């Protein structure tokens, strides 16, 4: 790598201060200068600093409406070169019997193990700047537009978010609501909530069900995860659509009460104690079925529901063995192109028993 001296500019006036500082030119920028793509060391250092700033800024952009990374723990073990991830699930088995003193056929304890393999896929995109954009930016002292880098990062995060929820069966990537036909997501328990009293048989919140019946749906759902797993999993998170969370927060328990359905539930159950444990997810609107059998509908044209889970990386986690990076700049035609990519393996559901879906609310 080449070290050059560059003039220090006043931040306010952009005029030289008379001082100089040494800057190390990266190999790829030095190669662009040597090839004539960037004319001179000064232009090369300007471009290098611009890219460093842009790449740092693109990593700082937040996407609050893409909730997968907020909901699920992230695991980055593995590295760039792996193509699959295998994990094992073990189950203890055995029994003890009343035996005679001379018995030789004692019952034995042992363990059963099952292996699951998930595939690691490459997600990539790119952005670039023309020679004219670089020249104009250097002439005026204005920074290169960082929104191109932000747009590519946003695109990557949208893809990660979509795969985390719905997977991709063709690419063997699993999500919480879709993926390979025999993946762990397909073994998660599903059921329709109880029908309303009064003979309507409706299960839909806000139509025929009373607030007390809605509270009962939430209470029984949490209790079911706890009891079905013999108290192994204590539910701590409820995933629900934005509309249904607002319904719970804004609907009074009765016409004589100033307490909302959610507030009453939070005060009177042993698992969920704060509104933050209700995660309102845009992607969950209308994806559930009416019979807890039909496939989930990523288009949102079906029914509402909610999902109860005991969260944590021991139960389920996002696998991203190689997080998103900007690769060295390349000169193509009259444009400087920066390719970006990451390696992603979807949502790893280690213990499906820690999750249950409740549908047609």
XYZ file of C-alpha atoms in Angstrom:
361
model
C 0.000 0.000 0.000
C 1.180 3.490 -0.843
C 1.534 6.362 1.639
C 0.949 9.894 0.300
C 0.799 13.377 1.820
C -2.421 15.327 1.369
C -3.366 18.878 2.266
C -5.599 19.355 5.302
C -8.718 21.427 4.512
C -10.556 23.703 6.876
C -13.903 22.030 7.638
C -15.848 25.290 7.365
C -14.235 26.983 4.344
C -12.869 23.869 2.576
C -9.670 25.873 1.972
C -6.156 24.443 2.598
C -4.827 25.139 6.091
C -1.192 24.836 5.018
C -0.798 21.578 6.930
C -0.312 18.113 5.483
C -1.006 14.617 6.772
C 0.092 11.173 5.656
C -2.618 8.850 4.332
C -2.254 5.192 3.371
C -3.861 4.492 0.007
C -5.577 1.107 -0.174
C -4.396 -1.397 -2.782
C -7.559 -1.169 -4.868
C -7.520 2.651 -4.965
C -3.800 2.634 -5.797
C -4.531 0.250 -8.680
C -7.227 2.593 -9.996
C -4.753 5.501 -9.916
C -2.083 3.408 -11.661
C -4.524 2.399 -14.406
C -5.585 5.980 -15.049
C -9.176 5.385 -13.936
C -8.580 8.004 -11.221
C -6.192 10.765 -12.261
C -3.571 11.319 -9.578
C -3.007 10.427 -5.945
C -5.068 13.387 -4.761
C -8.206 12.165 -6.526
C -7.538 8.634 -5.317
C -7.307 9.672 -1.664
C -10.469 11.794 -2.035
C -12.392 8.800 -3.406
C -10.987 6.463 -0.736
C -12.107 8.772 2.070
C -15.520 9.213 0.504
C -16.037 5.441 0.352
C -14.894 4.968 3.941
C -17.411 7.578 5.077
C -20.240 6.174 2.945
C -19.678 2.600 4.079
C -19.628 3.631 7.722
C -22.810 5.633 7.259
C -24.633 2.779 5.531
C -23.926 0.529 8.522
C -25.426 3.134 10.867
C -28.801 3.240 9.099
C -31.598 1.772 11.227
C -34.673 -0.021 9.893
C -37.202 -0.147 12.730
C -39.985 -1.588 10.586
C -37.957 -4.708 9.710
C -38.424 -6.629 12.931
C -36.746 -10.001 12.429
C -33.392 -8.859 13.810
C -35.133 -7.246 16.779
C -37.207 -10.333 17.615
C -34.674 -13.127 17.083
C -31.169 -13.629 18.442
C -28.357 -13.547 15.869
C -25.604 -16.150 15.507
C -22.667 -15.395 13.184
C -20.566 -18.523 13.778
C -19.132 -20.345 10.796
C -17.455 -17.791 8.566
C -17.614 -16.914 4.904
C -16.643 -20.280 3.439
C -19.225 -22.664 4.913
C -22.047 -23.978 2.721
C -24.201 -25.685 5.341
C -24.785 -25.784 9.081
C -25.556 -29.016 10.942
C -26.897 -29.084 14.457
C -27.990 -31.947 16.677
C -30.957 -32.378 18.965
C -30.726 -35.023 21.691
C -33.473 -36.727 23.681
C -32.985 -38.871 26.778
C -34.826 -42.171 27.018
C -34.894 -45.148 29.372
C -36.756 -46.688 32.277
C -36.078 -48.239 35.643
C -37.765 -51.472 36.697
C -38.154 -53.488 39.867
C -35.686 -56.377 39.444
C -34.575 -59.511 41.245
C -31.213 -59.686 42.953
C -29.762 -61.943 40.221
C -31.204 -60.107 37.233
C -28.947 -59.815 34.176
C -31.274 -58.022 31.738
C -31.458 -54.591 33.360
C -33.290 -51.908 31.389
C -30.863 -49.357 30.016
C -30.913 -45.609 29.678
C -29.623 -44.045 26.466
C -29.911 -40.962 24.294
C -31.442 -40.462 20.852
C -29.927 -37.873 18.557
C -31.296 -36.236 15.428
C -29.310 -34.174 12.941
C -30.654 -31.188 11.029
C -28.807 -29.463 8.203
C -29.600 -25.986 6.888
C -28.062 -24.421 3.802
C -26.051 -21.204 3.705
C -26.829 -18.933 0.753
C -25.178 -15.816 -0.657
C -27.174 -12.568 -0.767
C -25.609 -9.860 -2.924
C -26.121 -6.462 -4.555
C -24.034 -3.459 -5.675
C -23.933 0.308 -6.085
C -21.675 2.647 -8.031
C -20.575 6.156 -8.994
C -19.700 7.453 -12.453
C -16.443 9.282 -13.212
C -18.494 12.433 -13.690
C -20.055 12.107 -10.225
C -16.618 11.682 -8.663
C -15.155 14.644 -10.560
C -18.087 16.906 -9.678
C -17.944 15.898 -6.034
C -14.218 16.633 -5.785
C -14.589 19.959 -7.606
C -17.400 21.241 -5.394
C -16.158 19.682 -2.157
C -19.549 18.056 -1.643
C -19.644 14.408 -0.518
C -20.713 11.601 -2.810
C -24.339 10.563 -2.384
C -24.489 7.968 0.411
C -28.073 7.071 -0.429
C -26.931 4.553 -3.041
C -25.115 2.553 -0.364
C -28.079 2.963 1.975
C -30.438 1.641 -0.723
C -28.353 -1.510 -1.220
C -28.148 -2.116 2.536
C -31.903 -1.626 2.823
C -32.439 -4.153 0.020
C -30.244 -6.693 1.816
C -32.067 -6.175 5.130
C -35.463 -6.545 3.443
C -34.373 -9.890 1.991
C -33.042 -11.104 5.356
C -36.296 -10.023 7.009
C -38.481 -11.756 4.419
C -36.473 -14.998 4.623
C -36.573 -14.926 8.432
C -40.365 -14.940 8.430
C -41.254 -17.026 5.362
C -38.082 -18.799 4.225
C -37.504 -19.989 0.673
C -38.364 -23.617 -0.056
C -36.504 -23.613 -3.384
C -33.286 -22.430 -1.720
C -33.691 -24.655 1.386
C -33.908 -21.646 3.694
C -36.274 -21.887 6.644
C -38.307 -19.160 8.317
C -40.859 -19.066 11.095
C -43.832 -19.464 8.728
C -42.352 -21.232 5.715
C -39.418 -22.969 4.086
C -38.559 -26.549 3.066
C -41.617 -28.797 3.349
C -40.135 -30.970 6.098
C -38.304 -28.186 7.912
C -38.706 -27.544 11.652
C -41.194 -24.720 10.967
C -43.681 -27.347 9.687
C -43.663 -29.194 13.036
C -44.745 -26.188 15.130
C -48.120 -26.741 16.828
C -51.031 -24.809 15.293
C -54.621 -24.422 16.449
C -57.667 -22.202 15.959
C -58.655 -20.223 19.049
C -61.875 -21.119 20.890
C -65.229 -20.041 19.462
C -67.252 -17.277 21.062
C -70.093 -18.135 23.410
C -73.666 -17.533 22.319
C -73.781 -20.005 19.464
C -72.125 -17.819 16.788
C -69.071 -20.093 16.451
C -67.056 -16.993 15.540
C -63.439 -16.884 16.670
C -62.679 -13.374 15.407
C -61.676 -10.687 17.890
C -63.730 -7.519 17.851
C -66.674 -9.121 16.029
C -68.511 -11.634 18.227
C -65.954 -12.257 20.950
C -66.155 -10.289 24.172
C -63.036 -8.707 25.723
C -63.084 -11.416 28.398
C -63.028 -14.085 25.684
C -60.086 -12.343 24.014
C -58.251 -12.334 27.347
C -59.039 -16.035 27.671
C -57.498 -16.693 24.233
C -54.232 -15.035 25.275
C -54.178 -16.639 28.719
C -54.867 -20.148 27.451
C -52.314 -19.779 24.650
C -49.498 -18.961 27.066
C -50.578 -21.676 29.482
C -50.723 -24.226 26.662
C -47.091 -23.654 25.619
C -46.068 -24.041 29.274
C -48.152 -27.142 30.019
C -47.639 -28.925 26.673
C -43.882 -28.839 27.244
C -44.122 -30.026 30.875
C -42.992 -26.574 32.078
C -39.824 -26.678 29.982
C -40.649 -23.484 28.105
C -42.016 -20.324 29.715
C -43.472 -18.122 26.959
C -42.021 -14.628 26.981
C -42.977 -13.191 23.579
C -46.186 -12.807 21.579
C -45.920 -11.995 17.872
C -48.997 -10.250 16.482
C -50.020 -7.870 13.698
C -49.944 -4.109 14.228
C -53.750 -3.896 13.942
C -54.419 -6.563 16.561
C -51.937 -5.107 19.040
C -53.649 -1.750 18.668
C -56.994 -3.461 19.275
C -55.690 -4.950 22.533
C -54.215 -1.638 23.668
C -57.171 0.569 22.762
C -60.194 -1.577 23.601
C -61.537 -1.347 27.187
C -62.200 -4.561 29.046
C -65.820 -3.438 29.530
C -67.992 -0.351 29.085
C -67.567 0.284 32.806
C -63.769 0.059 32.812
C -60.927 2.371 31.845
C -58.540 -0.609 31.733
C -57.701 -1.945 28.277
C -57.721 -5.620 27.358
C -53.924 -5.619 27.212
C -53.448 -3.851 30.551
C -55.734 -6.332 32.311
C -53.971 -9.288 30.696
C -50.531 -7.970 31.635
C -51.539 -7.622 35.276
C -53.150 -11.043 35.560
C -50.968 -13.631 33.821
C -47.723 -15.240 34.972
C -45.764 -15.012 31.710
C -46.136 -11.723 29.810
C -45.686 -8.593 31.916
C -44.939 -5.710 29.522
C -46.273 -4.284 26.269
C -42.789 -4.651 24.758
C -43.234 -8.430 24.906
C -46.037 -8.023 22.360
C -44.086 -7.607 19.115
C -46.276 -5.996 16.455
C -45.007 -7.250 13.107
C -46.126 -5.751 9.784
C -45.515 -9.032 7.971
C -47.950 -10.967 10.207
C -51.083 -9.134 9.054
C -53.460 -11.631 7.414
C -50.975 -14.488 7.034
C -52.667 -17.089 9.265
C -55.253 -19.639 8.120
C -58.852 -20.099 9.222
C -58.381 -23.789 10.002
C -54.770 -24.040 11.264
C -54.065 -26.433 8.382
C -53.721 -24.378 5.199
C -50.352 -22.829 4.382
C -49.478 -19.439 5.795
C -50.161 -16.663 3.282
C -47.236 -14.203 2.870
C -49.479 -11.918 0.785
C -51.625 -11.172 3.851
C -54.899 -12.114 2.161
C -56.008 -14.678 4.748
C -56.816 -14.492 8.482
C -55.270 -12.943 11.584
C -53.557 -14.830 14.400
C -50.750 -14.633 16.906
C -47.694 -16.682 17.827
C -46.502 -17.433 21.356
C -42.887 -18.412 21.931
C -40.196 -18.885 24.509
C -37.583 -16.760 22.795
C -33.804 -17.027 23.010
C -30.919 -18.335 20.941
C -31.104 -21.783 22.532
C -34.560 -22.221 20.973
C -34.374 -20.292 17.693
C -31.952 -17.861 16.094
C -30.992 -16.172 12.859
C -27.893 -17.679 11.242
C -25.710 -15.225 9.338
C -22.231 -16.814 9.106
C -20.821 -13.839 7.185
C -22.529 -10.457 7.745
C -23.011 -7.946 4.931
C -19.804 -6.297 3.657
C -18.703 -3.844 0.949
C -16.086 -5.403 -1.349
C -13.184 -3.431 -2.917
C -14.174 -0.918 -5.600
C -13.987 -2.048 -9.243
C -13.788 0.114 -12.364
C -16.291 -0.966 -15.046
C -16.749 1.127 -18.185
C -17.121 4.675 -16.904
C -18.327 3.684 -13.447
C -16.779 2.735 -10.136
C -18.783 -0.215 -8.778
C -18.847 -1.477 -5.204
C -20.204 -5.000 -4.845
C -21.721 -6.049 -1.507
C -22.719 -9.409 -0.109
C -23.401 -11.516 2.938
C -23.979 -15.185 3.748
C -27.302 -16.111 5.334
C -28.866 -19.402 6.439
C -32.361 -18.334 7.503
C -34.015 -18.910 10.872
C -32.640 -21.915 12.745
C -35.499 -23.377 14.797
C -33.746 -25.621 17.295
C -36.725 -26.400 19.539
C -40.068 -26.152 17.704
C -41.857 -27.033 20.964
C -41.017 -23.547 22.255
C -43.383 -22.044 19.665
C -47.128 -22.323 18.995
C -49.418 -20.560 16.510
C -53.009 -19.532 17.375
C -55.122 -18.708 14.347
C -58.254 -17.058 12.996
C -58.634 -14.258 15.517
